[in-house]
mmCIF file of C-alpha atoms in Angstrom:
data_model
loop_
_atom_site.group_PDB
_atom_site.id
_atom_site.type_symbol
_atom_site.label_atom_id
_atom_site.label_comp_id
_atom_site.label_asym_id
_atom_site.label_seq_id
_atom_site.Cartn_x
_atom_site.Cartn_y
_atom_site.Cartn_z
ATOM 1 C CA GLY A 1 -63.480 57.961 -120.862
ATOM 2 C CA GLY A 2 -60.916 55.939 -122.767
ATOM 3 C CA ARG A 3 -60.836 53.637 -125.746
ATOM 4 C CA GLU A 4 -60.612 49.886 -125.810
ATOM 5 C CA ASN A 5 -58.169 47.853 -127.878
ATOM 6 C CA ASP A 6 -55.160 50.017 -127.037
ATOM 7 C CA PHE A 7 -52.795 47.167 -127.771
ATOM 8 C CA LEU A 8 -49.416 48.571 -126.880
ATOM 9 C CA PRO A 9 -48.345 51.104 -124.251
ATOM 10 C CA ALA A 10 -46.725 54.368 -125.240
ATOM 11 C CA ARG A 11 -43.648 55.347 -123.245
ATOM 12 C CA GLY A 12 -40.270 56.821 -124.140
ATOM 13 C CA ILE A 13 -40.947 57.477 -127.802
ATOM 14 C CA PHE A 14 -43.518 60.084 -126.904
ATOM 15 C CA SER A 15 -41.609 61.825 -124.124
ATOM 16 C CA LEU A 16 -41.759 65.168 -125.924
ATOM 17 C CA PHE A 17 -41.410 68.522 -124.248
ATOM 18 C CA LEU A 18 -44.719 70.287 -123.859
ATOM 19 C CA LEU A 19 -45.504 73.752 -124.971
ATOM 20 C CA ASP A 20 -47.520 75.962 -122.658
ATOM 21 C CA THR A 21 -50.937 74.347 -122.278
ATOM 22 C CA ASN A 22 -52.476 77.492 -120.724
ATOM 23 C CA PHE A 23 -53.847 75.374 -117.896
ATOM 24 C CA THR A 24 -55.796 77.959 -115.923
ATOM 25 C CA GLY A 25 -57.317 75.999 -113.068
ATOM 26 C CA MET A 26 -57.485 72.800 -111.075
ATOM 27 C CA ARG A 27 -61.216 72.150 -111.160
ATOM 28 C CA PHE A 28 -62.741 69.062 -112.761
ATOM 29 C CA ALA A 29 -64.336 71.370 -115.332
ATOM 30 C CA ASP A 30 -60.873 72.367 -116.558
ATOM 31 C CA ILE A 31 -60.126 68.780 -117.641
ATOM 32 C CA PRO A 32 -61.968 67.636 -120.793
ATOM 33 C CA GLY A 33 -63.662 64.244 -120.629
ATOM 34 C CA PHE A 34 -63.446 61.665 -117.807
ATOM 35 C CA GLU A 35 -67.015 62.296 -116.646
ATOM 36 C CA GLU A 36 -67.303 58.836 -115.108
ATOM 37 C CA GLU A 37 -64.124 59.220 -113.065
ATOM 38 C CA LYS A 38 -65.042 62.747 -111.960
ATOM 39 C CA GLY A 39 -68.566 61.715 -110.984
ATOM 40 C CA ARG A 40 -67.321 58.788 -108.916
ATOM 41 C CA LEU A 41 -64.900 60.990 -106.966
ATOM 42 C CA VAL A 42 -67.561 63.636 -106.295
ATOM 43 C CA ARG A 43 -70.075 61.035 -105.107
ATOM 44 C CA MET A 44 -67.571 59.626 -102.634
ATOM 45 C CA VAL A 45 -67.195 63.021 -101.005
ATOM 46 C CA ARG A 46 -70.890 63.911 -101.021
ATOM 47 C CA GLU A 47 -71.831 60.526 -99.560
ATOM 48 C CA GLY A 48 -69.141 60.689 -96.883
ATOM 49 C CA ARG A 49 -67.151 57.775 -98.282
ATOM 50 C CA VAL A 50 -63.819 59.482 -98.856
ATOM 51 C CA ALA A 51 -60.927 57.038 -98.576
ATOM 52 C CA HIS A 52 -57.771 57.964 -96.723
ATOM 53 C CA ALA A 53 -55.569 57.084 -99.712
ATOM 54 C CA TYR A 54 -56.050 56.970 -103.498
ATOM 55 C CA LEU A 55 -53.779 55.732 -106.262
ATOM 56 C CA PHE A 56 -54.392 57.601 -109.533
ATOM 57 C CA HIS A 57 -52.710 55.624 -112.298
ATOM 58 C CA GLY A 58 -52.378 56.364 -116.005
ATOM 59 C CA GLU A 59 -49.549 56.477 -118.514
ATOM 60 C CA GLU A 60 -47.263 59.505 -118.641
ATOM 61 C CA GLY A 61 -49.133 62.255 -120.429
ATOM 62 C CA SER A 62 -52.508 61.135 -119.093
ATOM 63 C CA ALA A 63 -54.864 63.219 -116.979
ATOM 64 C CA ALA A 64 -53.862 61.382 -113.780
ATOM 65 C CA LEU A 65 -52.052 64.326 -112.154
ATOM 66 C CA PRO A 66 -54.641 66.980 -113.167
ATOM 67 C CA LEU A 67 -57.471 64.762 -111.881
ATOM 68 C CA ALA A 68 -55.672 64.225 -108.579
ATOM 69 C CA LEU A 69 -55.097 67.978 -108.229
ATOM 70 C CA ALA A 70 -58.727 68.723 -109.084
ATOM 71 C CA PHE A 71 -59.836 66.186 -106.479
ATOM 72 C CA GLY A 72 -57.503 67.777 -103.934
ATOM 73 C CA GLN A 73 -59.050 71.187 -104.623
ATOM 74 C CA TYR A 74 -62.532 69.687 -104.342
ATOM 75 C CA LEU A 75 -61.671 68.241 -100.922
ATOM 76 C CA LEU A 76 -60.485 71.654 -99.715
ATOM 77 C CA CYS A 77 -63.219 73.774 -101.339
ATOM 78 C CA GLU A 78 -65.398 75.744 -98.929
ATOM 79 C CA ARG A 79 -68.545 75.448 -101.105
ATOM 80 C CA PRO A 80 -68.269 72.209 -103.128
ATOM 81 C CA GLY A 81 -71.097 71.142 -105.411
ATOM 82 C CA GLU A 82 -70.757 68.992 -108.500
ATOM 83 C CA ASP A 83 -67.301 70.574 -108.703
ATOM 84 C CA ALA A 84 -65.127 72.859 -106.599
ATOM 85 C CA CYS A 85 -66.657 76.333 -106.657
ATOM 86 C CA GLY A 86 -63.484 77.936 -107.986
ATOM 87 C CA GLU A 87 -64.262 81.193 -106.186
ATOM 88 C CA CYS A 88 -63.698 80.671 -102.465
ATOM 89 C CA GLY A 89 -60.380 81.456 -100.814
ATOM 90 C CA ALA A 90 -59.458 77.786 -100.634
ATOM 91 C CA CYS A 91 -60.040 77.304 -104.367
ATOM 92 C CA GLN A 92 -58.070 80.403 -105.246
ATOM 93 C CA LYS A 93 -55.064 79.113 -103.294
ATOM 94 C CA ALA A 94 -55.390 75.497 -104.416
ATOM 95 C CA ALA A 95 -55.554 76.575 -108.065
ATOM 96 C CA LYS A 96 -52.110 78.130 -107.598
ATOM 97 C CA LEU A 97 -50.905 75.065 -105.640
ATOM 98 C CA GLU A 98 -50.387 77.373 -102.655
ATOM 99 C CA HIS A 99 -53.032 76.210 -100.169
ATOM 100 C CA PRO A 100 -51.329 75.584 -96.802
ATOM 101 C CA ASP A 101 -53.200 72.265 -96.399
ATOM 102 C CA LEU A 102 -52.293 71.012 -99.876
ATOM 103 C CA HIS A 103 -48.886 69.350 -99.752
ATOM 104 C CA PHE A 104 -46.694 67.774 -102.417
ATOM 105 C CA SER A 105 -43.989 65.150 -102.664
ATOM 106 C CA PHE A 106 -42.184 64.323 -105.902
ATOM 107 C CA PRO A 107 -38.909 62.835 -107.149
ATOM 108 C CA PHE A 108 -35.771 64.942 -107.382
ATOM 109 C CA VAL A 109 -32.018 64.466 -107.631
ATOM 110 C CA LYS A 110 -29.966 64.764 -104.488
ATOM 111 C CA LYS A 111 -27.684 67.785 -104.526
ATOM 112 C CA ALA A 112 -26.557 67.887 -100.921
ATOM 113 C CA LYS A 113 -24.926 65.575 -98.423
ATOM 114 C CA SER A 114 -26.987 66.885 -95.538
ATOM 115 C CA ASP A 115 -30.031 64.696 -94.852
ATOM 116 C CA SER A 116 -32.119 67.740 -93.975
ATOM 117 C CA GLU A 117 -31.629 69.068 -97.501
ATOM 118 C CA ASN A 118 -32.771 65.887 -99.280
ATOM 119 C CA VAL A 119 -36.467 66.779 -99.363
ATOM 120 C CA SER A 120 -38.640 67.818 -102.282
ATOM 121 C CA GLY A 121 -39.756 71.007 -100.535
ATOM 122 C CA LEU A 122 -36.504 72.629 -101.656
ATOM 123 C CA PHE A 123 -37.852 72.460 -105.225
ATOM 124 C CA LEU A 124 -41.438 73.441 -104.476
ATOM 125 C CA SER A 125 -41.367 76.701 -106.449
ATOM 126 C CA GLU A 126 -40.035 74.888 -109.532
ATOM 127 C CA TRP A 127 -42.673 72.188 -109.062
ATOM 128 C CA ARG A 128 -45.509 74.700 -108.938
ATOM 129 C CA GLU A 129 -44.241 76.502 -112.006
ATOM 130 C CA GLN A 130 -43.860 73.328 -114.046
ATOM 131 C CA VAL A 131 -47.194 71.778 -113.066
ATOM 132 C CA LEU A 132 -49.144 74.944 -113.770
ATOM 133 C CA ALA A 133 -47.461 75.319 -117.171
ATOM 134 C CA HIS A 134 -47.286 71.626 -118.093
ATOM 135 C CA PRO A 135 -49.884 69.624 -116.083
ATOM 136 C CA PHE A 136 -49.417 66.567 -118.317
ATOM 137 C CA MET A 137 -45.623 66.496 -118.025
ATOM 138 C CA GLY A 138 -43.588 63.352 -117.552
ATOM 139 C CA LEU A 139 -40.502 62.608 -115.528
ATOM 140 C CA ARG A 140 -38.118 63.595 -118.324
ATOM 141 C CA GLU A 141 -39.635 67.075 -118.566
ATOM 142 C CA TRP A 142 -39.477 67.522 -114.806
ATOM 143 C CA TYR A 143 -35.817 66.537 -114.589
ATOM 144 C CA ALA A 144 -35.037 68.806 -117.544
ATOM 145 C CA ALA A 145 -36.665 71.701 -115.689
ATOM 146 C CA LEU A 146 -34.344 70.973 -112.766
ATOM 147 C CA GLY A 147 -31.364 70.725 -115.093
ATOM 148 C CA VAL A 148 -30.621 67.125 -114.077
ATOM 149 C CA GLU A 149 -32.017 65.139 -117.027
ATOM 150 C CA ASN A 150 -29.044 62.768 -117.134
ATOM 151 C CA LYS A 151 -29.107 61.849 -113.444
ATOM 152 C CA GLN A 152 -31.101 59.357 -111.385
ATOM 153 C CA GLY A 153 -33.704 60.835 -109.063
ATOM 154 C CA GLY A 154 -36.062 59.441 -106.489
ATOM 155 C CA ILE A 155 -38.050 59.965 -103.305
ATOM 156 C CA PHE A 156 -35.735 59.258 -100.401
ATOM 157 C CA LYS A 157 -36.062 58.264 -96.735
ATOM 158 C CA GLU A 158 -35.629 61.873 -95.560
ATOM 159 C CA GLU A 159 -38.665 62.767 -97.673
ATOM 160 C CA ALA A 160 -40.734 60.112 -95.907
ATOM 161 C CA GLY A 161 -39.937 61.737 -92.579
ATOM 162 C CA GLU A 162 -40.981 65.126 -93.948
ATOM 163 C CA ILE A 163 -44.291 63.677 -95.209
ATOM 164 C CA ILE A 164 -45.029 62.158 -91.807
ATOM 165 C CA ARG A 165 -44.216 65.446 -90.089
ATOM 166 C CA LYS A 166 -46.479 67.509 -92.349
ATOM 167 C CA MET A 167 -49.417 65.123 -92.211
ATOM 168 C CA SER A 168 -49.233 64.750 -88.439
ATOM 169 C CA LEU A 169 -50.007 68.447 -87.975
ATOM 170 C CA THR A 170 -53.554 69.750 -87.637
ATOM 171 C CA PRO A 171 -55.039 71.455 -90.719
ATOM 172 C CA TYR A 172 -54.011 75.081 -90.991
ATOM 173 C CA GLU A 173 -57.064 76.565 -92.738
ATOM 174 C CA ALA A 174 -59.313 73.814 -94.109
ATOM 175 C CA ASP A 175 -61.045 70.894 -92.431
ATOM 176 C CA ARG A 176 -58.724 68.435 -94.181
ATOM 177 C CA LYS A 177 -55.104 67.943 -95.208
ATOM 178 C CA VAL A 178 -54.164 66.577 -98.630
ATOM 179 C CA MET A 179 -50.805 65.133 -99.684
ATOM 180 C CA VAL A 180 -50.201 64.594 -103.415
ATOM 181 C CA VAL A 181 -47.330 62.172 -104.070
ATOM 182 C CA TRP A 182 -46.236 62.182 -107.715
ATOM 183 C CA MET A 183 -44.361 59.157 -109.098
ATOM 184 C CA PRO A 184 -44.384 56.968 -105.939
ATOM 185 C CA GLU A 185 -42.815 54.203 -108.037
ATOM 186 C CA LEU A 186 -39.547 56.110 -107.568
ATOM 187 C CA MET A 187 -39.817 55.895 -103.814
ATOM 188 C CA GLY A 188 -37.069 53.833 -102.246
ATOM 189 C CA GLU A 189 -38.108 50.780 -100.252
ATOM 190 C CA GLU A 190 -36.906 52.349 -97.012
ATOM 191 C CA ALA A 191 -39.006 55.459 -97.637
ATOM 192 C CA ALA A 192 -42.051 53.441 -98.701
ATOM 193 C CA ASN A 193 -41.896 51.211 -95.627
ATOM 194 C CA ALA A 194 -41.646 54.283 -93.402
ATOM 195 C CA LEU A 195 -44.929 55.592 -94.841
ATOM 196 C CA LEU A 196 -46.939 52.392 -94.548
ATOM 197 C CA LYS A 197 -48.383 53.115 -91.126
ATOM 198 C CA ILE A 198 -49.475 56.712 -91.763
ATOM 199 C CA ILE A 199 -51.033 55.756 -95.100
ATOM 200 C CA GLU A 200 -52.924 52.864 -93.527
ATOM 201 C CA GLU A 201 -53.876 54.704 -90.318
ATOM 202 C CA PRO A 202 -53.581 58.433 -91.030
ATOM 203 C CA PRO A 203 -54.564 61.190 -88.606
ATOM 204 C CA PRO A 204 -58.191 62.356 -88.913
ATOM 205 C CA ALA A 205 -59.169 64.264 -92.064
ATOM 206 C CA THR A 206 -55.936 63.322 -93.836
ATOM 207 C CA HIS A 207 -55.874 62.149 -97.432
ATOM 208 C CA PHE A 208 -53.064 60.815 -99.621
ATOM 209 C CA LEU A 209 -53.375 61.142 -103.405
ATOM 210 C CA LEU A 210 -50.670 59.083 -105.096
ATOM 211 C CA VAL A 211 -50.169 59.580 -108.844
ATOM 212 C CA THR A 212 -48.239 56.944 -110.781
ATOM 213 C CA ALA A 213 -47.436 56.088 -114.379
ATOM 214 C CA ASP A 214 -46.443 52.528 -113.450
ATOM 215 C CA PRO A 215 -48.479 51.008 -110.591
ATOM 216 C CA ASP A 216 -46.666 47.682 -110.962
ATOM 217 C CA LYS A 217 -43.503 49.344 -109.671
ATOM 218 C CA VAL A 218 -45.144 50.830 -106.578
ATOM 219 C CA LEU A 219 -44.497 48.821 -103.431
ATOM 220 C CA PRO A 220 -47.405 46.317 -103.199
ATOM 221 C CA THR A 221 -47.977 47.103 -99.544
ATOM 222 C CA ILE A 222 -48.524 50.756 -100.532
ATOM 223 C CA VAL A 223 -50.892 49.816 -103.365
ATOM 224 C CA SER A 224 -52.955 47.588 -101.089
ATOM 225 C CA ARG A 225 -53.632 50.534 -98.781
ATOM 226 C CA CYS A 226 -54.970 52.763 -101.574
ATOM 227 C CA GLN A 227 -58.208 52.927 -103.500
ATOM 228 C CA ALA A 228 -57.314 52.681 -107.177
ATOM 229 C CA VAL A 229 -58.468 55.314 -109.671
ATOM 230 C CA ARG A 230 -57.598 54.182 -113.172
ATOM 231 C CA VAL A 231 -57.202 57.089 -115.599
ATOM 232 C CA PRO A 232 -57.624 55.782 -119.170
ATOM 233 C CA PRO A 233 -56.502 57.514 -122.343
ATOM 234 C CA ALA A 234 -58.756 60.421 -123.222
ATOM 235 C CA GLY A 235 -61.565 59.778 -125.667
ATOM 236 C CA ASP A 236 -61.483 61.392 -129.090
ATOM 237 C CA ALA A 237 -64.162 63.936 -128.163
ATOM 238 C CA ALA A 238 -62.196 65.088 -125.111
ATOM 239 C CA MET A 239 -58.978 65.275 -127.109
ATOM 240 C CA ARG A 240 -60.699 67.192 -129.865
ATOM 241 C CA ALA A 241 -62.049 69.708 -127.346
ATOM 242 C CA PHE A 242 -58.616 70.048 -125.732
ATOM 243 C CA LEU A 243 -56.794 70.763 -128.989
ATOM 244 C CA ALA A 244 -59.490 73.076 -130.328
ATOM 245 C CA SER A 245 -59.798 75.161 -127.170
ATOM 246 C CA ARG A 246 -56.110 75.304 -126.187
ATOM 247 C CA TYR A 247 -54.521 75.634 -129.620
ATOM 248 C CA GLY A 248 -57.314 76.735 -131.948
ATOM 249 C CA MET A 249 -56.793 73.676 -134.142
ATOM 250 C CA GLU A 250 -59.491 72.797 -136.645
ATOM 251 C CA GLY A 251 -60.240 70.815 -139.782
ATOM 252 C CA GLU A 252 -57.905 68.122 -141.075
ATOM 253 C CA ALA A 253 -55.002 69.234 -138.862
ATOM 254 C CA LEU A 254 -57.184 68.778 -135.772
ATOM 255 C CA GLU A 255 -58.406 65.337 -136.812
ATOM 256 C CA ARG A 256 -54.914 64.134 -137.649
ATOM 257 C CA ALA A 257 -53.617 65.310 -134.276
ATOM 258 C CA VAL A 258 -56.508 63.579 -132.483
ATOM 259 C CA MET A 259 -55.695 60.324 -134.252
ATOM 260 C CA MET A 260 -51.973 60.524 -133.603
ATOM 261 C CA ALA A 261 -52.311 61.596 -129.965
ATOM 262 C CA GLU A 262 -54.226 58.385 -129.179
ATOM 263 C CA GLY A 263 -55.649 59.780 -125.971
ATOM 264 C CA ASN A 264 -52.403 61.200 -124.582
ATOM 265 C CA PHE A 265 -52.516 64.914 -123.694
ATOM 266 C CA ARG A 266 -48.761 65.410 -123.654
ATOM 267 C CA ARG A 267 -48.457 63.870 -127.083
ATOM 268 C CA ALA A 268 -51.322 66.060 -128.304
ATOM 269 C CA ALA A 269 -49.643 69.230 -127.034
ATOM 270 C CA ALA A 270 -46.413 68.271 -128.786
ATOM 271 C CA LEU A 271 -48.308 67.631 -132.021
ATOM 272 C CA ALA A 272 -50.007 70.999 -131.763
ATOM 273 C CA GLY A 273 -46.620 72.653 -131.423
ATOM 274 C CA GLU A 274 -44.724 70.718 -134.090
ATOM 275 C CA GLY A 275 -47.496 70.007 -136.561
ATOM 276 C CA SER A 276 -47.486 67.152 -139.055
ATOM 277 C CA ASP A 277 -47.862 66.953 -142.807
ATOM 278 C CA SER A 278 -48.020 64.607 -145.778
ATOM 279 C CA THR A 279 -44.201 64.500 -145.866
ATOM 280 C CA PHE A 280 -44.311 61.942 -143.049
ATOM 281 C CA PHE A 281 -46.661 59.695 -144.998
ATOM 282 C CA ASP A 282 -44.417 59.731 -148.071
ATOM 283 C CA LEU A 283 -41.330 59.055 -145.963
ATOM 284 C CA PHE A 284 -43.093 56.218 -144.153
ATOM 285 C CA ILE A 285 -44.114 54.439 -147.356
ATOM 286 C CA GLN A 286 -40.610 54.755 -148.777
ATOM 287 C CA TRP A 287 -39.119 53.477 -145.527
ATOM 288 C CA MET A 288 -41.278 50.378 -145.302
ATOM 289 C CA ARG A 289 -40.719 49.440 -148.958
ATOM 290 C CA LEU A 290 -36.968 50.004 -148.859
ATOM 291 C CA ALA A 291 -36.570 48.193 -145.535
ATOM 292 C CA TYR A 292 -38.611 45.207 -146.664
ATOM 293 C CA ALA A 293 -36.637 44.907 -149.900
ATOM 294 C CA LEU A 294 -33.373 45.532 -148.030
ATOM 295 C CA ASN A 295 -32.491 48.105 -150.671
ATOM 296 C CA VAL A 296 -29.346 49.451 -149.030
ATOM 297 C CA PRO A 297 -28.479 52.073 -151.668
ATOM 298 C CA GLY A 298 -32.066 53.322 -151.561
ATOM 299 C CA LEU A 299 -32.018 53.370 -147.765
ATOM 300 C CA ALA A 300 -28.815 55.427 -147.824
ATOM 301 C CA VAL A 301 -30.571 58.094 -149.891
ATOM 302 C CA TRP A 302 -33.673 57.898 -147.675
ATOM 303 C CA VAL A 303 -31.568 58.287 -144.508
ATOM 304 C CA ASP A 304 -29.922 61.398 -145.968
ATOM 305 C CA THR A 305 -33.385 62.862 -146.514
ATOM 306 C CA VAL A 306 -34.505 62.113 -142.953
ATOM 307 C CA GLN A 307 -31.300 63.647 -141.623
ATOM 308 C CA THR A 308 -32.363 67.033 -143.035
ATOM 309 C CA LEU A 309 -35.485 67.065 -140.813
ATOM 310 C CA GLY A 310 -33.586 67.857 -137.622
ATOM 311 C CA ARG A 311 -33.880 66.007 -134.337
ATOM 312 C CA GLU A 312 -37.304 67.201 -133.210
ATOM 313 C CA ARG A 313 -38.924 66.377 -136.541
ATOM 314 C CA GLN A 314 -37.131 63.036 -136.604
ATOM 315 C CA LYS A 315 -38.642 62.202 -133.224
ATOM 316 C CA GLN A 316 -42.066 63.238 -134.447
ATOM 317 C CA PHE A 317 -41.661 61.122 -137.564
ATOM 318 C CA LEU A 318 -40.991 58.102 -135.344
ATOM 319 C CA GLN A 319 -44.172 58.950 -133.460
ATOM 320 C CA TYR A 320 -46.098 59.106 -136.724
ATOM 321 C CA ALA A 321 -44.627 55.808 -137.926
ATOM 322 C CA LEU A 322 -45.648 54.027 -134.760
ATOM 323 C CA HIS A 323 -49.170 55.455 -135.036
ATOM 324 C CA VAL A 324 -49.607 54.021 -138.533
ATOM 325 C CA LEU A 325 -48.041 50.702 -137.535
ATOM 326 C CA ARG A 326 -50.426 50.387 -134.596
ATOM 327 C CA GLU A 327 -53.410 50.982 -136.855
ATOM 328 C CA ASN A 328 -52.097 48.332 -139.224
ATOM 329 C CA LEU A 329 -51.952 45.881 -136.340
ATOM 330 C CA ARG A 330 -55.492 46.840 -135.370
ATOM 331 C CA MET A 331 -56.626 46.357 -138.964
ATOM 332 C CA ASN A 332 -54.926 42.965 -139.172
ATOM 333 C CA LEU A 333 -56.448 41.678 -135.932
ATOM 334 C CA LEU A 334 -59.874 43.318 -135.897
ATOM 335 C CA GLY A 335 -60.665 44.148 -139.500
ATOM 336 C CA LYS A 336 -60.538 47.199 -141.740
ATOM 337 C CA GLU A 337 -63.291 49.222 -140.094
ATOM 338 C CA GLN A 338 -61.431 49.300 -136.765
ATOM 339 C CA ALA A 339 -58.561 51.244 -138.331
ATOM 340 C CA LYS A 340 -60.391 53.231 -140.990
ATOM 341 C CA ALA A 341 -61.553 55.923 -138.582
ATOM 342 C CA ARG A 342 -57.994 56.652 -137.453
ATOM 343 C CA LEU A 343 -56.263 56.736 -140.831
ATOM 344 C CA THR A 344 -56.507 59.210 -143.693
ATOM 345 C CA GLY A 345 -57.670 57.984 -147.094
ATOM 346 C CA GLU A 346 -54.112 57.614 -148.404
ATOM 347 C CA GLU A 347 -52.937 55.885 -145.239
ATOM 348 C CA PHE A 348 -55.877 53.491 -145.332
ATOM 349 C CA ALA A 349 -55.304 52.595 -148.988
ATOM 350 C CA PHE A 350 -51.653 51.785 -148.266
ATOM 351 C CA SER A 351 -52.495 49.881 -145.089
ATOM 352 C CA GLU A 352 -54.946 47.561 -146.828
ATOM 353 C CA LYS A 353 -51.941 45.955 -148.536
ATOM 354 C CA PHE A 354 -49.382 46.515 -145.800
ATOM 355 C CA ALA A 355 -51.354 45.370 -142.723
ATOM 356 C CA PRO A 356 -50.661 41.610 -143.207
ATOM 357 C CA PHE A 357 -46.989 42.311 -142.510
ATOM 358 C CA ILE A 358 -47.750 43.794 -139.046
ATOM 359 C CA ARG A 359 -48.756 41.064 -136.629
ATOM 360 C CA ALA A 360 -48.826 40.446 -132.911
ATOM 361 C CA ASP A 361 -45.647 38.362 -133.147
ATOM 362 C CA ASN A 362 -43.512 41.136 -134.665
ATOM 363 C CA MET A 363 -45.164 44.373 -133.500
ATOM 364 C CA GLU A 364 -43.650 44.115 -130.035
ATOM 365 C CA GLY A 365 -40.173 44.001 -131.556
ATOM 366 C CA ILE A 366 -40.987 46.883 -133.913
ATOM 367 C CA TYR A 367 -42.324 48.951 -131.026
ATOM 368 C CA ARG A 368 -39.181 48.338 -128.994
ATOM 369 C CA LEU A 369 -36.972 49.147 -131.975
ATOM 370 C CA LEU A 370 -38.632 52.504 -132.682
ATOM 371 C CA ASN A 371 -38.726 53.351 -128.994
ATOM 372 C CA GLU A 372 -34.974 52.793 -128.726
ATOM 373 C CA ALA A 373 -34.457 54.876 -131.863
ATOM 374 C CA TRP A 374 -36.336 57.774 -130.245
ATOM 375 C CA ASP A 375 -34.113 57.525 -127.175
ATOM 376 C CA HIS A 376 -30.978 57.548 -129.330
ATOM 377 C CA ILE A 377 -32.140 60.575 -131.322
ATOM 378 C CA ALA A 378 -33.020 62.389 -128.095
ATOM 379 C CA GLY A 379 -29.571 61.469 -126.778
ATOM 380 C CA ASN A 380 -27.845 63.184 -129.716
ATOM 381 C CA VAL A 381 -26.728 59.994 -131.429
ATOM 382 C CA ASN A 382 -26.055 60.555 -135.141
ATOM 383 C CA GLY A 383 -29.428 60.299 -136.898
ATOM 384 C CA LYS A 384 -28.029 58.674 -140.043
ATOM 385 C CA LEU A 385 -26.534 55.843 -138.030
ATOM 386 C CA VAL A 386 -29.727 55.398 -135.988
ATOM 387 C CA PHE A 387 -32.100 55.229 -138.957
ATOM 388 C CA MET A 388 -29.874 52.930 -141.010
ATOM 389 C CA ASP A 389 -29.524 50.541 -138.077
ATOM 390 C CA VAL A 390 -33.291 50.564 -137.480
ATOM 391 C CA SER A 391 -33.962 49.994 -141.183
ATOM 392 C CA LEU A 392 -31.780 46.881 -141.336
ATOM 393 C CA LYS A 393 -33.443 45.450 -138.230
ATOM 394 C CA LEU A 394 -36.887 46.270 -139.614
ATOM 395 C CA ASN A 395 -36.174 44.006 -142.548
ATOM 396 C CA ARG A 396 -35.849 40.992 -140.271
ATOM 397 C CA LEU A 397 -38.948 41.891 -138.285
ATOM 398 C CA LEU A 398 -41.150 42.523 -141.331
ATOM 399 C CA LYS A 399 -40.123 39.184 -142.817
ATOM 400 C CA LYS A 400 -40.405 37.302 -139.531
#
């Protein structure tokens, strides 16, 4: 399950490349936490109440895609119980994303003028490889894997025709057909309208599993035809189990990563790979004090120090800064105890005095500012220029 009081969404600032998560299966048991969501999906199947279309929605880096894939395997399993058996032929194929009745549609960048070549099936091998290695990936990671990170992708009208063709066929091996559509918010209106009828009135034993990071951008007529499955941020216990089992993390490093990940698996994997240390805390305190005082000479020295971190560590520092700022907002609005569990002793001591400066009326601007800074750093903009510009703007926001 997730946590309440998650005040602000996490988007571009945490779009970090994942390391290998060693994801070895697509069963519910392979995904830590989310017992309520898993149980509800299993009950629907066992009680014969399976909907023809589902919309799994959670922020990028959530368990939305893994849960949809696990549900797809459960639907195809030859001996399902409280979970897919994991041993039958159907499970073995579904776990590799190779079951002939498990289909996929996802965004890509057009490379050809021929309409017949503008379908996601041309990139199916890359899709399988990426999902199995990075099941919590976001759009940026996927485009990077295709080598088109600076181009605009989507799901086009030719893809809609391919989906209709595949789902109009009879099942090849199983009793059902499953179509997983990843990022339907990138589906053009023409493509979405073409799919309305088959999603609303699909052939028998046909199921659509749509997975989105932004349900508000999915065509409303598509959303209205789907049963929503909200995938919240992972709870601390689930995140702790994930980091301990996948990366062998323990002790203070584990707890710090759990706090900073804030329920996001992709963020957690990046933290496990990059690590974090007290250097970030010292830099953060210096930054806030210098920015508030508008100490330009001091900021110039501070910026030189940050420049030595390198781009990846600079991005992680921005992640750390936003984590502490969020907890300060939580402390300011809900009281000290709400933030104490997610801050170290040093961070908490500093935040007791600093929290009054982080309020609902300026945190949105601070969030946007740091998010844009992450994008600039990722885009190879000079780090010294980025951090000095952010520091000057922080002064106005802190004194708002």
